[in-house]
Amino acid sequence: MEINVQRGDITNHPAKAIIVALYEGTAPTGPTAAVDQRLEGAISQLVKDGEARGKANELTLLHTFWRIPSPRVLVLGLGKAEECNLEKLRNAVAVAVRHLRSLGVDTIATVTHGADAQGLDPEACAQAIVEGAVLGLYTFQRHKKKDEDTREISEITLVEREATKLRALRRGVERGRILAEAANWARDLANEPANYMTPSDMAERAKAIAAERGLEFQVFERKDMEKMGMGALLGVAQGSHQPPKLIVLHYRGGKEGATPLGLVGKGITFDTGGISIKPSQGMEEMKSDMAGGAAVIAAMSAIAQLKPKINVTALVPATENMPGGGAQKPGDVVRALNGKTIEVINTDAEGRLILADALSYACRLGLSPIVDVATLTGAIVIALGRAAMGAMTNNEAFLDRLRAASQASGEKLWQLPMYDEYKEHIKSEVADVKNVGNREAGSITGALFLQEFVDNTPWVHLDIAGVDQAEKEKGVLVKGSSGIPVRTLVNLALSLAQKPLPKK
Ligand code: BES
Ligand code: ZN
Ligand code: ZN
């Protein structure tokens, strides 16, 4: 899909459809008023009649019967002008372009909505519009035969009257495209069935994107892990015929020797639960238990394109969690890279095991700060539902920075506490720590377990198990993988490049 910025007048654009905005409780203004005038007041008439009310995501389609070059005008509701923000804009645009695609429209022109209401920054609005379009139009059709009447949008044009604004809009469009395409790349990996996305496949995809973007790529094999002493990752991998991989990507945009930001992502390419096997109902969803890993690789791809002045290293421990004859058993004790021993009470709490080694390795490399991203616990869905990821940290100042990055992306996070009281639950009689507590505060005990492997490095754990999948179309989300939190991670890297986390 081509996305362009053009100087001109939206009323004269020949695209198959043009999109104009309507705010709740107001008459058409700005470009919407200009289009309305050319349509002899058709939009304002619909407003008066109460058909077009400007509610968020409301769509009203008009046919223009040669009054203007474009045959269609889609009036897009953006809600109350004073409540309009970038996230509402992203979602509304996604809904609008999906609808136009379903009508067979293949070229669209739009103005930079939002910039008119409440003075949102035009560059940020352009970015949000492109994110909404690229994310909202995502489909995953690789394994289906091509439908005869597959409809696709080939071109979206942002039309702007003022020449002075064009440069900023082009920057916004470019950034929006890079971020949304990275998220879609992560969606592709997480949507892939596990027989097409083994740890080896994941490493291949990472290698290919690294080559494309000029990132350094490394992969550790089973024998490397044995030599290094990654007993926790190896323990999970031993039940599978698929060889495990530890995928490493480096981006070097900062000064030589400057401490890199660390991004660590859970890469379980299929989670059966191991010997503590999961119920078969819904188990197919566990093909996306590598969504955290996919997200950090995708974020690296976007970072390499945006070129912030910062060093970043991504680590993705990738393995299946299978109940094969060689599988680890409840009660087994494994030793992680940092020397700590772990009693494996439940083999289904495998994410934290592979992350124990990856986080230990991140510390050994001196990465700081560190974010890990993982579909870690079902408990986070009970705690926060599907609206926000859970964030847990040993460093409030760092979480503040990540929170700002998440607010800019619209990928919501909510903090859970890491009180010492909860540590009780993961004390083991036979090892330094055990991998599960009781049922209480399951997401927090998961995070407390991970904390055993990060030393004192500023660190945030993001539990994305509630938000990595969408059950149905909703704004920028389509059914399947969400690509969360790719855009947040990229925003974080951009923000830390501007202003590093102060060293204590
Ligand atoms: N991959 C799962 C968590 C998960 C659950 C992700 C639902 C997405 C949707 C993880 O490995 C797991 O099985 N966690 C266990 C931990 C428990 C054994 C302490 C869980 O949440 O039940
Ligand atoms: Zn599991
Ligand atoms: Zn898992």
Short mmCIF file of C-alpha atoms and ligand atoms in Angstrom, two decimals:
data_model
loop_
_atom_site.label_atom_id
_atom_site.label_comp_id
_atom_site.label_asym_id
_atom_site.label_seq_id
_atom_site.Cartn_x
_atom_site.Cartn_y
_atom_site.Cartn_z
CA MET A 1 0.00 0.00 0.00
CA GLU A 2 1.31 3.41 -0.99
CA ILE A 3 0.93 6.27 1.46
CA ASN A 4 1.54 9.78 0.18
CA VAL A 5 1.37 13.34 1.36
CA GLN A 6 0.18 15.79 -1.27
CA ARG A 7 -0.40 19.49 -1.39
CA GLY A 8 -3.89 20.30 -2.55
CA ASP A 9 -7.55 20.67 -1.81
CA ILE A 10 -9.36 17.57 -0.57
CA THR A 11 -12.57 18.63 -2.35
CA ASN A 12 -10.80 18.20 -5.69
CA HIS A 13 -9.10 14.88 -5.02
CA PRO A 14 -10.07 12.07 -7.40
CA ALA A 15 -9.60 9.12 -4.97
CA LYS A 16 -12.42 6.54 -4.92
CA ALA A 17 -13.32 7.87 -1.49
CA ILE A 18 -12.38 10.83 0.65
CA ILE A 19 -12.63 10.80 4.42
CA VAL A 20 -13.71 13.87 6.36
CA ALA A 21 -14.22 14.17 10.10
CA LEU A 22 -17.28 15.06 12.10
CA TYR A 23 -17.17 15.92 15.80
CA GLU A 24 -20.07 15.14 18.08
CA GLY A 25 -22.47 17.98 18.73
CA THR A 26 -21.03 20.38 16.17
CA ALA A 27 -21.76 21.38 12.60
CA PRO A 28 -19.17 20.48 9.94
CA THR A 29 -16.05 22.64 10.17
CA GLY A 30 -12.81 23.07 8.21
CA PRO A 31 -12.36 20.67 5.28
CA THR A 32 -15.62 18.91 6.20
CA ALA A 33 -17.45 22.22 5.74
CA ALA A 34 -15.71 22.75 2.40
CA VAL A 35 -16.83 19.33 1.18
CA ASP A 36 -20.31 19.96 2.58
CA GLN A 37 -20.57 23.14 0.57
CA ARG A 38 -19.59 21.35 -2.65
CA LEU A 39 -22.26 18.76 -1.86
CA GLU A 40 -24.86 21.49 -1.46
CA GLY A 41 -25.15 21.01 2.27
CA ALA A 42 -25.71 17.25 2.20
CA ILE A 43 -23.51 16.62 5.25
CA SER A 44 -25.02 19.36 7.38
CA GLN A 45 -28.46 18.11 6.37
CA LEU A 46 -27.58 14.62 7.66
CA VAL A 47 -26.35 16.23 10.87
CA LYS A 48 -29.62 18.14 11.23
CA ASP A 49 -31.60 14.96 10.55
CA GLY A 50 -29.64 13.20 13.27
CA GLU A 51 -28.26 10.52 10.95
CA ALA A 52 -24.68 11.74 11.28
CA ARG A 53 -23.99 12.52 14.93
CA GLY A 54 -20.21 12.47 14.99
CA LYS A 55 -20.04 9.72 17.62
CA ALA A 56 -16.65 8.04 17.81
CA ASN A 57 -16.14 5.59 14.91
CA GLU A 58 -19.52 6.43 13.35
CA LEU A 59 -19.47 6.08 9.56
CA THR A 60 -21.78 7.90 7.18
CA LEU A 61 -21.25 7.29 3.48
CA LEU A 62 -22.37 9.74 0.82
CA HIS A 63 -22.27 9.32 -2.94
CA THR A 64 -21.29 12.55 -4.61
CA PHE A 65 -22.86 12.17 -8.08
CA TRP A 66 -20.15 14.14 -9.86
CA ARG A 67 -20.40 17.22 -7.66
CA ILE A 68 -16.76 16.63 -6.79
CA PRO A 69 -14.15 14.43 -8.49
CA SER A 70 -14.30 11.73 -5.80
CA PRO A 71 -17.37 9.49 -6.07
CA ARG A 72 -17.69 8.98 -2.30
CA VAL A 73 -17.35 10.88 0.93
CA LEU A 74 -17.05 8.97 4.16
CA VAL A 75 -17.96 11.13 7.13
CA LEU A 76 -16.02 9.75 10.06
CA GLY A 77 -17.19 10.43 13.60
CA LEU A 78 -14.41 11.36 16.02
CA GLY A 79 -16.52 11.96 19.14
CA LYS A 80 -16.47 15.21 21.11
CA ALA A 81 -13.79 17.53 19.77
CA GLU A 82 -12.44 18.31 23.23
CA GLU A 83 -12.06 14.58 23.98
CA CYS A 84 -10.38 13.68 20.71
CA ASN A 85 -6.87 12.27 21.10
CA LEU A 86 -4.37 10.32 19.04
CA GLU A 87 -5.62 6.91 20.17
CA LYS A 88 -9.23 7.74 19.22
CA LEU A 89 -7.97 8.96 15.89
CA ARG A 90 -5.97 5.77 15.24
CA ASN A 91 -8.94 3.57 16.03
CA ALA A 92 -11.45 5.61 14.04
CA VAL A 93 -9.25 5.65 10.96
CA ALA A 94 -8.79 1.88 11.23
CA VAL A 95 -12.58 1.39 11.28
CA ALA A 96 -13.05 3.78 8.34
CA VAL A 97 -10.46 2.26 6.03
CA ARG A 98 -11.64 -1.29 6.76
CA HIS A 99 -15.15 -0.25 5.81
CA LEU A 100 -13.98 1.36 2.59
CA ARG A 101 -11.98 -1.75 1.74
CA SER A 102 -15.10 -3.88 2.21
CA LEU A 103 -16.84 -1.66 -0.37
CA GLY A 104 -14.12 -2.33 -2.92
CA VAL A 105 -12.66 1.17 -2.69
CA ASP A 106 -8.96 0.97 -3.50
CA THR A 107 -7.78 4.59 -3.28
CA ILE A 108 -8.48 6.93 -0.39
CA ALA A 109 -7.72 10.58 0.30
CA THR A 110 -7.98 12.17 3.69
CA VAL A 111 -6.99 15.30 5.54
CA THR A 112 -5.00 15.32 8.79
CA HIS A 113 -7.97 14.92 11.12
CA GLY A 114 -7.44 15.79 14.70
CA ALA A 115 -5.03 18.59 13.93
CA ASP A 116 -8.05 20.86 13.57
CA ALA A 117 -9.70 19.80 16.83
CA GLN A 118 -8.03 20.73 20.09
CA GLY A 119 -4.81 21.64 18.30
CA LEU A 120 -3.29 18.16 18.33
CA ASP A 121 0.16 18.25 16.74
CA PRO A 122 -0.26 17.74 12.96
CA GLU A 123 2.81 15.51 12.69
CA ALA A 124 1.54 13.28 15.50
CA CYS A 125 -1.91 13.18 13.86
CA ALA A 126 -0.42 12.14 10.53
CA GLN A 127 1.48 9.40 12.32
CA ALA A 128 -1.65 8.21 14.14
CA ILE A 129 -3.70 8.18 10.93
CA VAL A 130 -1.11 6.04 9.16
CA GLU A 131 -0.80 3.73 12.16
CA GLY A 132 -4.57 3.35 12.23
CA ALA A 133 -4.72 2.54 8.52
CA VAL A 134 -1.77 0.13 8.38
CA LEU A 135 -2.70 -1.69 11.59
CA GLY A 136 -6.42 -1.75 10.83
CA LEU A 137 -6.00 -3.20 7.34
CA TYR A 138 -3.79 -6.07 8.52
CA THR A 139 -4.83 -9.58 7.48
CA PHE A 140 -3.17 -12.96 7.86
CA GLN A 141 -4.06 -15.08 4.82
CA ARG A 142 -0.90 -17.06 4.16
CA HIS A 143 -2.46 -20.45 4.53
CA LYS A 144 -5.68 -19.85 2.60
CA LYS A 145 -6.16 -20.02 -1.13
CA LYS A 146 -6.53 -16.56 -2.54
CA ASP A 147 -10.13 -15.43 -2.59
CA GLU A 148 -11.39 -14.33 -6.02
CA ASP A 149 -12.74 -11.09 -4.67
CA THR A 150 -9.98 -10.22 -2.19
CA ARG A 151 -10.13 -6.47 -1.80
CA GLU A 152 -7.13 -4.33 -1.07
CA ILE A 153 -6.42 -0.67 -0.66
CA SER A 154 -3.56 0.36 -2.91
CA GLU A 155 -3.16 4.03 -2.03
CA ILE A 156 -3.89 6.46 0.77
CA THR A 157 -3.15 10.13 0.26
CA LEU A 158 -2.96 12.73 3.00
CA VAL A 159 -4.01 16.01 1.41
CA GLU A 160 -2.83 19.30 2.92
CA ARG A 161 -3.49 22.84 1.71
CA GLU A 162 -0.59 24.55 3.44
CA ALA A 163 2.84 23.93 1.91
CA THR A 164 4.57 24.79 5.19
CA LYS A 165 3.01 21.77 6.91
CA LEU A 166 4.04 19.17 4.35
CA ARG A 167 7.44 18.34 5.80
CA ALA A 168 6.10 17.64 9.26
CA LEU A 169 3.30 15.53 7.82
CA ARG A 170 5.77 13.49 5.77
CA ARG A 171 7.82 12.83 8.90
CA GLY A 172 4.70 11.69 10.74
CA VAL A 173 3.62 9.45 7.87
CA GLU A 174 7.06 7.88 7.66
CA ARG A 175 7.24 7.17 11.40
CA GLY A 176 3.69 5.86 11.49
CA ARG A 177 4.37 3.50 8.64
CA ILE A 178 7.58 2.16 10.18
CA LEU A 179 5.94 1.57 13.56
CA ALA A 180 2.77 -0.03 12.21
CA GLU A 181 4.60 -2.22 9.72
CA ALA A 182 6.87 -3.43 12.51
CA ALA A 183 3.82 -4.30 14.61
CA ASN A 184 2.33 -6.14 11.62
CA TRP A 185 5.60 -8.02 11.20
CA ALA A 186 5.31 -9.18 14.82
CA ARG A 187 1.67 -10.13 14.19
CA ASP A 188 2.75 -12.27 11.25
CA LEU A 189 5.11 -14.26 13.46
CA ALA A 190 2.65 -14.72 16.31
CA ASN A 191 -0.21 -15.69 13.98
CA GLU A 192 1.87 -18.35 12.29
CA PRO A 193 0.96 -21.91 13.31
CA ALA A 194 3.62 -23.53 15.48
CA ASN A 195 4.55 -26.04 12.76
CA TYR A 196 5.62 -23.04 10.64
CA MET A 197 7.16 -21.11 13.53
CA THR A 198 9.59 -23.38 15.33
CA PRO A 199 12.53 -21.85 17.21
CA SER A 200 14.61 -22.41 14.04
CA ASP A 201 11.99 -20.64 11.91
CA MET A 202 11.91 -17.77 14.37
CA ALA A 203 15.70 -17.46 14.23
CA GLU A 204 15.53 -17.49 10.41
CA ARG A 205 12.95 -14.70 10.39
CA ALA A 206 15.06 -12.70 12.82
CA LYS A 207 18.14 -13.25 10.68
CA ALA A 208 16.31 -12.11 7.54
CA ILE A 209 14.95 -8.92 9.09
CA ALA A 210 18.37 -8.21 10.65
CA ALA A 211 20.00 -8.47 7.22
CA GLU A 212 17.33 -6.24 5.70
CA ARG A 213 17.73 -3.55 8.35
CA GLY A 214 21.46 -3.76 9.00
CA LEU A 215 21.23 -5.18 12.51
CA GLU A 216 23.88 -7.50 13.93
CA PHE A 217 22.51 -11.00 14.36
CA GLN A 218 23.77 -13.85 16.52
CA VAL A 219 22.24 -17.13 17.53
CA PHE A 220 23.24 -19.45 20.36
CA GLU A 221 22.66 -23.15 19.80
CA ARG A 222 22.05 -25.89 22.35
CA LYS A 223 25.77 -26.61 22.68
CA ASP A 224 26.49 -22.92 23.35
CA MET A 225 23.81 -22.89 26.03
CA GLU A 226 25.34 -26.00 27.59
CA LYS A 227 28.78 -24.45 27.60
CA MET A 228 27.47 -21.23 29.14
CA GLY A 229 25.31 -22.95 31.74
CA MET A 230 21.81 -21.98 30.71
CA GLY A 231 20.23 -24.85 32.59
CA ALA A 232 16.80 -23.28 32.90
CA LEU A 233 16.33 -22.70 29.18
CA LEU A 234 17.78 -26.13 28.40
CA GLY A 235 15.45 -27.77 30.92
CA VAL A 236 12.40 -26.42 29.08
CA ALA A 237 13.84 -27.36 25.69
CA GLN A 238 14.70 -30.96 26.59
CA GLY A 239 11.15 -32.25 26.06
CA SER A 240 11.09 -31.18 22.40
CA HIS A 241 12.65 -32.48 19.21
CA GLN A 242 13.04 -28.92 17.98
CA PRO A 243 16.42 -27.43 18.90
CA PRO A 244 16.26 -24.30 21.08
CA LYS A 245 17.74 -21.00 19.92
CA LEU A 246 18.80 -17.90 21.77
CA ILE A 247 18.37 -15.10 19.26
CA VAL A 248 20.48 -11.96 19.75
CA LEU A 249 20.18 -8.69 17.80
CA HIS A 250 22.33 -5.59 18.24
CA TYR A 251 21.56 -2.08 17.10
CA ARG A 252 24.42 0.35 17.47
CA GLY A 253 23.22 3.90 17.05
CA GLY A 254 24.81 5.31 20.21
CA LYS A 255 28.37 6.04 21.24
CA GLU A 256 30.76 3.14 21.25
CA GLY A 257 30.75 1.66 24.72
CA ALA A 258 27.51 3.40 25.74
CA THR A 259 25.38 1.01 27.80
CA PRO A 260 22.74 -0.60 25.58
CA LEU A 261 19.05 -0.77 26.37
CA GLY A 262 18.07 -4.43 26.72
CA LEU A 263 14.87 -5.86 25.22
CA VAL A 264 14.13 -9.45 26.20
CA GLY A 265 11.18 -11.39 24.79
CA LYS A 266 9.65 -14.77 25.63
CA GLY A 267 9.91 -17.05 22.62
CA ILE A 268 7.93 -20.19 23.44
CA THR A 269 6.88 -21.24 19.94
CA PHE A 270 4.36 -23.66 21.42
CA ASP A 271 3.37 -24.14 25.04
CA THR A 272 1.74 -27.50 25.75
CA GLY A 273 2.52 -27.00 29.42
CA GLY A 274 5.07 -29.83 29.30
CA ILE A 275 4.48 -32.67 31.77
CA SER A 276 2.16 -30.31 33.69
CA ILE A 277 0.15 -30.46 30.50
CA LYS A 278 -2.55 -27.94 29.62
CA PRO A 279 -6.16 -28.90 28.91
CA SER A 280 -6.73 -29.47 25.17
CA GLN A 281 -9.53 -26.89 25.00
CA GLY A 282 -8.00 -23.75 23.56
CA MET A 283 -4.47 -25.12 23.53
CA GLU A 284 -4.04 -24.01 19.91
CA GLU A 285 -3.76 -20.44 21.21
CA MET A 286 -0.40 -21.37 22.66
CA LYS A 287 1.14 -21.03 19.21
CA SER A 288 1.43 -17.35 20.03
CA ASP A 289 3.38 -17.84 23.25
CA MET A 290 6.31 -16.26 21.41
CA ALA A 291 4.51 -12.94 20.94
CA GLY A 292 6.88 -11.19 23.37
CA GLY A 293 9.88 -12.42 21.41
CA ALA A 294 8.31 -11.38 18.12
CA ALA A 295 7.59 -7.94 19.57
CA VAL A 296 11.17 -7.26 20.61
CA ILE A 297 12.56 -8.37 17.24
CA ALA A 298 10.00 -6.21 15.45
CA ALA A 299 10.88 -3.26 17.66
CA MET A 300 14.54 -3.68 16.69
CA SER A 301 13.54 -3.57 13.04
CA ALA A 302 11.74 -0.25 13.54
CA ILE A 303 14.57 1.14 15.67
CA ALA A 304 17.05 0.31 12.90
CA GLN A 305 14.93 2.34 10.47
CA LEU A 306 14.40 5.32 12.77
CA LYS A 307 18.06 5.40 13.82
CA PRO A 308 17.92 6.90 17.33
CA LYS A 309 21.27 7.67 18.97
CA ILE A 310 21.26 4.76 21.39
CA ASN A 311 22.56 1.20 21.54
CA VAL A 312 19.96 -1.54 21.90
CA THR A 313 20.34 -5.30 22.28
CA ALA A 314 17.47 -7.76 21.97
CA LEU A 315 17.51 -11.28 23.39
CA VAL A 316 14.91 -13.92 22.55
CA PRO A 317 15.16 -17.35 24.13
CA ALA A 318 13.17 -19.59 21.79
CA THR A 319 12.01 -23.14 22.40
CA GLU A 320 8.94 -25.34 22.41
CA ASN A 321 7.55 -26.52 25.74
CA MET A 322 6.72 -30.19 25.06
CA PRO A 323 6.07 -33.28 27.17
CA GLY A 324 8.46 -35.59 25.27
CA GLY A 325 10.20 -38.59 26.79
CA GLY A 326 13.15 -36.43 27.74
CA ALA A 327 11.01 -33.68 29.24
CA GLN A 328 11.81 -32.17 32.59
CA LYS A 329 9.58 -33.28 35.42
CA PRO A 330 7.91 -31.47 38.29
CA GLY A 331 10.37 -31.46 41.14
CA ASP A 332 13.43 -31.25 38.91
CA VAL A 333 16.07 -28.72 39.93
CA VAL A 334 17.87 -26.69 37.26
CA ARG A 335 20.67 -24.12 37.51
CA ALA A 336 20.35 -20.83 35.65
CA LEU A 337 23.21 -18.90 34.09
CA ASN A 338 23.58 -16.61 37.11
CA GLY A 339 24.17 -19.65 39.33
CA LYS A 340 20.78 -19.68 41.08
CA THR A 341 19.02 -23.01 41.34
CA ILE A 342 15.34 -23.39 40.54
CA GLU A 343 12.92 -26.07 41.67
CA VAL A 344 10.55 -26.69 38.77
CA ILE A 345 7.24 -27.26 40.53
CA ASN A 346 5.14 -26.74 37.42
CA THR A 347 6.57 -27.26 33.93
CA ASP A 348 3.86 -24.97 32.54
CA ALA A 349 5.53 -22.01 34.24
CA GLU A 350 8.21 -22.27 31.54
CA GLY A 351 8.31 -18.65 30.36
CA ARG A 352 9.99 -17.51 33.56
CA LEU A 353 12.52 -20.34 33.24
CA ILE A 354 13.73 -19.39 29.79
CA LEU A 355 13.67 -15.71 30.78
CA ALA A 356 15.77 -16.51 33.88
CA ASP A 357 18.66 -17.40 31.59
CA ALA A 358 18.00 -14.63 29.09
CA LEU A 359 17.81 -11.98 31.83
CA SER A 360 20.97 -13.36 33.48
CA TYR A 361 22.69 -13.10 30.13
CA ALA A 362 21.36 -9.55 29.63
CA CYS A 363 23.00 -8.60 32.93
CA ARG A 364 26.21 -10.35 31.98
CA LEU A 365 26.27 -8.24 28.79
CA GLY A 366 25.77 -5.16 30.97
CA LEU A 367 22.50 -4.16 29.32
CA SER A 368 20.69 -1.41 31.25
CA PRO A 369 17.87 -0.66 31.59
CA ILE A 370 16.09 -3.89 30.65
CA VAL A 371 12.50 -4.52 29.57
CA ASP A 372 11.20 -8.04 29.25
CA VAL A 373 8.02 -8.82 27.36
CA ALA A 374 6.19 -12.08 27.93
CA THR A 375 2.86 -13.86 27.65
CA LEU A 376 3.70 -14.99 31.16
CA THR A 377 0.54 -15.64 33.14
CA GLY A 378 -3.14 -16.41 32.71
CA ALA A 379 -3.52 -14.54 36.01
CA ILE A 380 -2.88 -11.20 34.32
CA VAL A 381 -6.10 -11.70 32.34
CA ILE A 382 -7.96 -12.12 35.62
CA ALA A 383 -6.29 -9.03 37.09
CA LEU A 384 -6.50 -6.60 34.17
CA GLY A 385 -8.67 -8.21 31.53
CA ARG A 386 -7.89 -7.38 27.94
CA ALA A 387 -7.48 -3.62 28.30
CA ALA A 388 -3.91 -3.28 29.53
CA MET A 389 -0.67 -5.15 29.95
CA GLY A 390 0.69 -5.62 33.44
CA ALA A 391 3.90 -3.80 34.34
CA MET A 392 6.11 -4.69 37.28
CA THR A 393 9.39 -3.06 38.12
CA ASN A 394 12.31 -2.65 40.53
CA ASN A 395 12.73 0.96 39.40
CA GLU A 396 9.85 3.45 39.42
CA ALA A 397 11.69 6.09 37.41
CA PHE A 398 12.23 3.64 34.59
CA LEU A 399 8.61 2.53 34.63
CA ASP A 400 7.61 6.22 34.40
CA ARG A 401 9.52 6.44 31.13
CA LEU A 402 7.93 3.29 29.79
CA ARG A 403 4.51 4.54 30.86
CA ALA A 404 5.01 7.71 28.82
CA ALA A 405 6.04 5.59 25.83
CA SER A 406 2.91 3.49 26.25
CA GLN A 407 0.67 6.54 26.50
CA ALA A 408 2.07 7.80 23.21
CA SER A 409 1.41 4.48 21.49
CA GLY A 410 -2.02 3.86 22.99
CA GLU A 411 -0.85 0.41 24.15
CA LYS A 412 -2.00 0.68 27.75
CA LEU A 413 -0.11 -0.64 30.74
CA TRP A 414 -0.99 -0.81 34.41
CA GLN A 415 1.42 -1.33 37.27
CA LEU A 416 1.14 -4.16 39.80
CA PRO A 417 3.08 -4.01 43.06
CA MET A 418 6.10 -6.12 43.90
CA TYR A 419 5.79 -6.11 47.70
CA ASP A 420 8.17 -8.34 49.64
CA GLU A 421 5.18 -10.08 51.20
CA TYR A 422 4.62 -11.99 47.97
CA LYS A 423 8.17 -13.39 47.94
CA GLU A 424 7.15 -15.99 50.48
CA HIS A 425 5.33 -17.88 47.74
CA ILE A 426 8.38 -18.71 45.65
CA LYS A 427 10.65 -19.92 48.47
CA SER A 428 11.79 -23.46 47.90
CA GLU A 429 12.88 -26.12 50.38
CA VAL A 430 15.36 -27.65 47.97
CA ALA A 431 16.57 -24.86 45.68
CA ASP A 432 17.21 -21.11 45.78
CA VAL A 433 13.79 -20.42 44.35
CA LYS A 434 10.81 -22.33 42.94
CA ASN A 435 9.06 -21.50 39.71
CA VAL A 436 5.48 -21.14 41.00
CA GLY A 437 3.70 -19.99 44.11
CA ASN A 438 0.10 -20.79 45.02
CA ARG A 439 -2.75 -19.34 42.99
CA GLU A 440 -2.62 -15.97 44.69
CA ALA A 441 -1.18 -12.94 42.85
CA GLY A 442 0.11 -15.19 40.09
CA SER A 443 1.40 -12.41 37.85
CA ILE A 444 3.27 -10.76 40.68
CA THR A 445 4.96 -13.94 41.87
CA GLY A 446 5.97 -14.51 38.25
CA ALA A 447 7.61 -11.09 38.21
CA LEU A 448 9.27 -11.67 41.59
CA PHE A 449 10.75 -14.85 40.19
CA LEU A 450 12.17 -12.93 37.21
CA GLN A 451 13.60 -10.30 39.52
CA GLU A 452 15.93 -12.97 40.93
CA PHE A 453 17.77 -12.81 37.60
CA VAL A 454 18.21 -9.07 36.95
CA ASP A 455 20.59 -8.09 39.78
CA ASN A 456 19.97 -4.42 40.50
CA THR A 457 19.60 -3.38 36.89
CA PRO A 458 16.63 -1.05 36.33
CA TRP A 459 14.07 -3.40 34.86
CA VAL A 460 10.42 -3.59 33.87
CA HIS A 461 8.56 -6.80 33.23
CA LEU A 462 5.59 -6.53 30.86
CA ASP A 463 3.07 -9.36 31.11
CA ILE A 464 1.18 -9.22 27.81
CA ALA A 465 -0.86 -12.44 28.15
CA GLY A 466 -4.12 -10.43 28.28
CA VAL A 467 -3.47 -8.19 25.31
CA ASP A 468 -1.36 -10.10 22.81
CA GLN A 469 -4.46 -11.49 21.10
CA ALA A 470 -7.69 -9.81 20.02
CA GLU A 471 -10.88 -11.86 20.00
CA LYS A 472 -12.43 -9.68 17.32
CA GLU A 473 -11.93 -6.57 15.22
CA LYS A 474 -11.77 -3.46 17.37
CA GLY A 475 -10.18 -0.23 16.16
CA VAL A 476 -6.57 -0.93 15.22
CA LEU A 477 -6.94 -4.54 16.37
CA VAL A 478 -8.05 -7.37 14.14
CA LYS A 479 -8.77 -10.90 15.30
CA GLY A 480 -5.51 -12.62 16.17
CA SER A 481 -2.20 -11.21 17.26
CA SER A 482 -2.21 -7.56 18.37
CA GLY A 483 1.45 -6.68 17.84
CA ILE A 484 1.49 -5.14 21.33
CA PRO A 485 3.84 -3.66 22.62
CA VAL A 486 6.06 -3.10 19.56
CA ARG A 487 5.25 0.61 19.21
CA THR A 488 5.73 1.21 22.93
CA LEU A 489 9.18 -0.38 22.88
CA VAL A 490 10.22 1.75 19.94
CA ASN A 491 8.91 4.90 21.63
CA LEU A 492 10.92 3.94 24.70
CA ALA A 493 14.13 3.61 22.68
CA LEU A 494 13.47 6.99 21.02
CA SER A 495 12.84 8.57 24.40
CA LEU A 496 15.95 7.08 26.04
CA ALA A 497 18.03 8.24 23.08
CA GLN A 498 16.80 11.78 23.76
CA LYS A 499 17.29 11.53 27.51
CA PRO A 500 18.96 8.51 29.11
CA LEU A 501 17.79 7.13 32.43
CA PRO A 502 19.89 8.87 35.13
CA LYS A 503 22.46 6.55 36.70
CA LYS A 504 22.07 6.12 40.43
N1 BES B 1 1.89 -19.19 28.27
C1 BES B 1 1.26 -19.34 29.52
C2 BES B 1 0.48 -18.10 29.95
C3 BES B 1 -0.72 -17.75 29.11
C4 BES B 1 -1.97 -18.14 29.50
C5 BES B 1 -0.59 -16.97 27.99
C6 BES B 1 -3.07 -17.79 28.75
C7 BES B 1 -1.68 -16.61 27.23
C8 BES B 1 -2.93 -17.01 27.62
C9 BES B 1 2.30 -19.61 30.61
O1 BES B 1 3.43 -20.29 30.21
C10 BES B 1 1.62 -20.44 31.64
O2 BES B 1 1.24 -21.52 31.33
N2 BES B 1 1.49 -19.90 32.83
C11 BES B 1 0.85 -20.59 33.90
C12 BES B 1 1.64 -20.30 35.16
C13 BES B 1 1.22 -21.12 36.32
C14 BES B 1 1.56 -22.57 36.09
C15 BES B 1 1.92 -20.59 37.54
C16 BES B 1 -0.57 -20.04 34.04
O3 BES B 1 -0.77 -18.85 33.84
O4 BES B 1 -1.47 -20.83 34.28
ZN ZN B 2 3.14 -22.41 30.28
ZN ZN B 3 3.94 -20.07 28.20
#
